[in-house]
mmCIF file of C-alpha atoms and ligand atoms in Angstrom:
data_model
loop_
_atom_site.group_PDB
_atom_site.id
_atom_site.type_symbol
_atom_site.label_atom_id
_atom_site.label_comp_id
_atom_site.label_asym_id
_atom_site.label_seq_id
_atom_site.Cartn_x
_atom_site.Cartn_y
_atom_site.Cartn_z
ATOM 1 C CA UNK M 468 47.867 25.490 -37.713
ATOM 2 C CA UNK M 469 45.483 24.116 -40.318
ATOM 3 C CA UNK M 470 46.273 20.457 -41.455
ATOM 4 C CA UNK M 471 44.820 19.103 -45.012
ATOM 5 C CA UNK M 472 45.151 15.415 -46.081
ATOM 6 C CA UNK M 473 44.463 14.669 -49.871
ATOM 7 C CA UNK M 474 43.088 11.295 -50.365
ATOM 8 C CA UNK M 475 42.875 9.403 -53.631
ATOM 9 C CA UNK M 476 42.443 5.827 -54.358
ATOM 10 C CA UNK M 477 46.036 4.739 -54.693
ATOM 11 C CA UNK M 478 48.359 7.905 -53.230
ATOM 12 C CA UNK M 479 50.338 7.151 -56.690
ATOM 13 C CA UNK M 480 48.241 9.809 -59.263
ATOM 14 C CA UNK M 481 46.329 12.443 -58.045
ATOM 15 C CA UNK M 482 46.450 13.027 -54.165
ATOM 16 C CA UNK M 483 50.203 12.922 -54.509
ATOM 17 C CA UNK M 484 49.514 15.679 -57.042
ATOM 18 C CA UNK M 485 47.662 17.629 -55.048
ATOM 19 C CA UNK M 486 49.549 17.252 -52.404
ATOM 20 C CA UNK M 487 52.733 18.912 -54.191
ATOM 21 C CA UNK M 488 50.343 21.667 -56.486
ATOM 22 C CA UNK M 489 48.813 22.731 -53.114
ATOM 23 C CA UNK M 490 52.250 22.277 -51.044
ATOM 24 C CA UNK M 491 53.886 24.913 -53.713
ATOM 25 C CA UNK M 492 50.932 27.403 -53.865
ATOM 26 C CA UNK M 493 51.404 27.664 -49.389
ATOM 27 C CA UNK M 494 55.123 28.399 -49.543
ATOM 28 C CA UNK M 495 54.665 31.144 -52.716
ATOM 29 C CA UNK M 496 52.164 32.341 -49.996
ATOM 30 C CA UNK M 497 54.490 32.383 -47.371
ATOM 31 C CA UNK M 498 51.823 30.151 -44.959
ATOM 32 C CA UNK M 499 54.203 26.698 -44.503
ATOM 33 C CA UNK M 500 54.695 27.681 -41.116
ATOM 34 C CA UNK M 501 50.559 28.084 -40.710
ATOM 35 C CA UNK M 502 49.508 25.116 -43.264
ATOM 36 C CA UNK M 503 50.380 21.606 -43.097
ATOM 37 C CA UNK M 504 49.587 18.653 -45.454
ATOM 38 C CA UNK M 505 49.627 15.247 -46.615
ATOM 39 C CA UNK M 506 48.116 12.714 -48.915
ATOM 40 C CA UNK M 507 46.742 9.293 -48.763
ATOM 41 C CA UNK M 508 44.582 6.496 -50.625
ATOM 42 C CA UNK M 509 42.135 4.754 -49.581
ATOM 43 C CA UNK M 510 44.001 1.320 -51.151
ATOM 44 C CA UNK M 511 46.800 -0.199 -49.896
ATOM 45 C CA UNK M 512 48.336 -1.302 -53.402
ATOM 46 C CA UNK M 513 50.836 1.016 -53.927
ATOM 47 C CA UNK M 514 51.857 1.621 -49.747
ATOM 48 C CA UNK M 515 55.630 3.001 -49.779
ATOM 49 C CA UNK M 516 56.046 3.448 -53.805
ATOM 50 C CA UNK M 517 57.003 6.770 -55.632
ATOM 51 C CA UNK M 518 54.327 8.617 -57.254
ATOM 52 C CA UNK M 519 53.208 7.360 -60.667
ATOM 53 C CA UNK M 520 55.658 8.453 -63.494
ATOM 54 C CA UNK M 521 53.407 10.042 -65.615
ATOM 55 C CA UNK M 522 51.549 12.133 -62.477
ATOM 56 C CA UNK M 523 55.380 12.796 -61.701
ATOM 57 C CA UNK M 524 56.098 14.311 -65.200
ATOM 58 C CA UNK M 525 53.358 16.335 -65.683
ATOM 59 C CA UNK M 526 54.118 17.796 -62.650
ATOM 60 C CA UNK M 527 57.509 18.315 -63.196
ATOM 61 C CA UNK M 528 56.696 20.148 -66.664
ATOM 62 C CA UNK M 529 54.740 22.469 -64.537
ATOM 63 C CA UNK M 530 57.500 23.058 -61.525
ATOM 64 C CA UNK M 531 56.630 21.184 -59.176
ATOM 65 C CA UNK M 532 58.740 17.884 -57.784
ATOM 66 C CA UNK M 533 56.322 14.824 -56.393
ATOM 67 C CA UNK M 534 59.219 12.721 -56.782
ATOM 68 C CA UNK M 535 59.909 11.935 -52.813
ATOM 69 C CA UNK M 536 56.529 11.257 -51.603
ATOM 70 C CA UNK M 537 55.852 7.719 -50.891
ATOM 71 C CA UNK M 538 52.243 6.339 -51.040
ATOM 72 C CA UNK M 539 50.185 5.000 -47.527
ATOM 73 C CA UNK M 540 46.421 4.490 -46.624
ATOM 74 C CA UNK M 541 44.321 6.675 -45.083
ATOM 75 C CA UNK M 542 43.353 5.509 -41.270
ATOM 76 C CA UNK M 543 40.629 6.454 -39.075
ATOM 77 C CA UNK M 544 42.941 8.156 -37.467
ATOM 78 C CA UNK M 545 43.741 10.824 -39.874
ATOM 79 C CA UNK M 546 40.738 11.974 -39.421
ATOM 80 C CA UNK M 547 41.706 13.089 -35.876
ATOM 81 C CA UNK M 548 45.110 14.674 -37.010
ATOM 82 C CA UNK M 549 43.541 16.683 -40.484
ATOM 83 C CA UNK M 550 41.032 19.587 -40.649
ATOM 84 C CA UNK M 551 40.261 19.183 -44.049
ATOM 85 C CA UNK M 552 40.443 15.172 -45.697
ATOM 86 C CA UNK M 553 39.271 15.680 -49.316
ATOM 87 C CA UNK M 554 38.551 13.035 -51.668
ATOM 88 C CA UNK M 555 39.445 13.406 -55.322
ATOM 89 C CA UNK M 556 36.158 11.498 -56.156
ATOM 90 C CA UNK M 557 33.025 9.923 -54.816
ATOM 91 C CA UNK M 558 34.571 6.310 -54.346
ATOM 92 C CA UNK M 559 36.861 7.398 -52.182
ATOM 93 C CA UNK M 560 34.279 9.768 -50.733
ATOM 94 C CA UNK M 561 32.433 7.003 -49.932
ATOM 95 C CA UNK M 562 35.373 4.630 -48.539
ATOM 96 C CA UNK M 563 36.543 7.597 -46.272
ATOM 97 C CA UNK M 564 32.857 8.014 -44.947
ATOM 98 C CA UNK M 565 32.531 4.669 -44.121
ATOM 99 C CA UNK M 566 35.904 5.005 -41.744
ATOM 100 C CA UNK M 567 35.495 8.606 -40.387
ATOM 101 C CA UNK M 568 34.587 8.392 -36.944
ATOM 102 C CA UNK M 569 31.316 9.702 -35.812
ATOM 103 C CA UNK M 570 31.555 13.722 -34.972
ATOM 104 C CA UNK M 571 34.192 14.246 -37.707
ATOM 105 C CA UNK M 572 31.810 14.116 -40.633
ATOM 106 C CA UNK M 573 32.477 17.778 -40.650
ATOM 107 C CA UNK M 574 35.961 17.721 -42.059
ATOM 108 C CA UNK M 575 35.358 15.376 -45.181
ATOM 109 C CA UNK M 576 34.428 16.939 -48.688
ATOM 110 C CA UNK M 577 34.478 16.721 -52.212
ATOM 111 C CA UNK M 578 37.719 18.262 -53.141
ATOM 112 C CA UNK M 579 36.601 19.672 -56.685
ATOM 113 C CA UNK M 580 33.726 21.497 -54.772
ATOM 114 C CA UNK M 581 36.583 23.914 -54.076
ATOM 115 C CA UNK M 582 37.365 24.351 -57.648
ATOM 116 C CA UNK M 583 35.741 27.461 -59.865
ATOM 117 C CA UNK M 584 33.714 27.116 -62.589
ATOM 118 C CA UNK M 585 33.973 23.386 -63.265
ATOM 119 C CA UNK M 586 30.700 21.352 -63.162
ATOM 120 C CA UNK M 587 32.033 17.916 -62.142
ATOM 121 C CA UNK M 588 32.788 16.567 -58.645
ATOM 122 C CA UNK M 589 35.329 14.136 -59.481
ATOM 123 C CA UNK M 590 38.850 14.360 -60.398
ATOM 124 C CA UNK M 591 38.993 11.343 -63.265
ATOM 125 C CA UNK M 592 40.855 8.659 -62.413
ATOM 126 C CA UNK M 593 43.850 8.638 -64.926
ATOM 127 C CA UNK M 594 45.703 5.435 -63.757
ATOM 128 C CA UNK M 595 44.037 3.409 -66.696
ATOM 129 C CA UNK M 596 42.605 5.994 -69.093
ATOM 130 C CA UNK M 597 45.122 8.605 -68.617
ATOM 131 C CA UNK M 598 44.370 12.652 -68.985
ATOM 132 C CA UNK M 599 47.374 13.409 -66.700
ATOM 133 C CA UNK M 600 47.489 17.339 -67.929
ATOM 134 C CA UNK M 601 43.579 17.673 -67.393
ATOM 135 C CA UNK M 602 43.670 16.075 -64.003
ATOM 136 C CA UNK M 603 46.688 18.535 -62.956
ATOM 137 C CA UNK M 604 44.552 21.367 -64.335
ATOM 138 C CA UNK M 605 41.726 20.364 -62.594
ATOM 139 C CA UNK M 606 43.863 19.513 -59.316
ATOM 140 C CA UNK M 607 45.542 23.269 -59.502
ATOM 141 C CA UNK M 608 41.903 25.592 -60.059
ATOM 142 C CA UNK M 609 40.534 23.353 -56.529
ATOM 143 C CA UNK M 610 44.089 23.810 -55.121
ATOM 144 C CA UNK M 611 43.221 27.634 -55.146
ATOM 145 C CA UNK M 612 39.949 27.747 -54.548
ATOM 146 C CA UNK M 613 40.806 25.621 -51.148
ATOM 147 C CA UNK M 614 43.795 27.991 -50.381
ATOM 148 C CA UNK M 615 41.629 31.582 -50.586
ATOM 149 C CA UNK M 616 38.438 29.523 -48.353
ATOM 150 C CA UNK M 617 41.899 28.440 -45.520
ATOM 151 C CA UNK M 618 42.774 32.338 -45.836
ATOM 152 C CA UNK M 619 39.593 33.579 -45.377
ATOM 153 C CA UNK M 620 38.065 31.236 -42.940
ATOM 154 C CA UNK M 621 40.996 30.527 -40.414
ATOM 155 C CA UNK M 622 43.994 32.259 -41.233
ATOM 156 C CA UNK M 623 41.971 36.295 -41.678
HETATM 157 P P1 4NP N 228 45.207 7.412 -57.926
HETATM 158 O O1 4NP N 228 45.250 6.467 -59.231
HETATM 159 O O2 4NP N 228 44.042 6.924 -57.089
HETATM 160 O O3 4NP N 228 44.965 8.775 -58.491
HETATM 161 O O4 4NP N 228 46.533 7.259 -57.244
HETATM 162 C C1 4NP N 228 45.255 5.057 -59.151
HETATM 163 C C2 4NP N 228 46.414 4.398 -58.866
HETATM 164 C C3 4NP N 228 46.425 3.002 -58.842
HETATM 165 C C4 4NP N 228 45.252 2.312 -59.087
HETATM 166 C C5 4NP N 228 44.085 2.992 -59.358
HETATM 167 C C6 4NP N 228 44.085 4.377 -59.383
HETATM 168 N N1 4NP N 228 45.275 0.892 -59.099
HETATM 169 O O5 4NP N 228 44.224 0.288 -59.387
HETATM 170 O O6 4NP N 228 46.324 0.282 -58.807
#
């Protein structure tokens, strides 16, 4: 089993995105028995609310239903329980370094590193300035750039 948390700053926009772009791409693979995962922020503002609406339209005009998932903070602790915790920019990079305990430095990254042929690290945020459909976009080229590196690297 390999076990990926998505972490944002709020769990309401993009990690909850993530979660249900990367969530659809593993069962069109047939690999939700072999791949499990989650999202998280690194605030506590929005702990136990529905995505976003506009993060949950865009993704429903693509196929995909974020409607259900319900927002909570990341934890030390999830560190212990994930193989992969990527951050969707380099605040919350820097928040989850800060409470990743030491010998699991291994397991955070920069989610967009996974992406191809995009030459930024972060995923903007779009609560304020919006950008929904480029965020998705980006979200979904990382999403399968971290599926075929799971593939080739554990599940060969
Ligand atoms: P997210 O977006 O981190 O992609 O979920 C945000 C959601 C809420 C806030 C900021 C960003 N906020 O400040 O409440």
């Amino acid at each position: 089993m390999v076990s990926v948390l998505f972490v944002c700053l709020g769990n309401i926009c993009r990690s909850p995105t993530a979660e249900g772009v990367f969530r659809a791409m593993v069962e069109d693979g047939g690999l939700s028995d072999q791949i499990t995962i989650d999202s998280a922020g690194t605030a506590a503002y929005h702990v136990g609310e529905a995505p976003d609406r506009r993060a949950t339209a865009e993704a429903k005009s693509r196929g995909i239903d974020i409607s259900s998932l319900r927002g909570r903070q990341a934890t030390s602790t999830d560190f212990e329980r994930f193989d992969y915790v990527l951050a969707m920019d380099s605040e919350n990079y820097q928040n989850l370094r800060a409470i990743c305990p030491k010998g699991q430095e291994n397991k955070l990254a920069m989610f967009l590193d996974f992406a191809q042929g995009l030459n930024i690290r972060d995923v903007p945020d779009p609560y304020f300035e919006g950008g929904f459909g480029s965020v998705y976009e980006m979200i979904e080229n990382a999403a399968g750039g971290l599926l075929d590196e799971i593939k080739s690297k554990h599940l060969g």
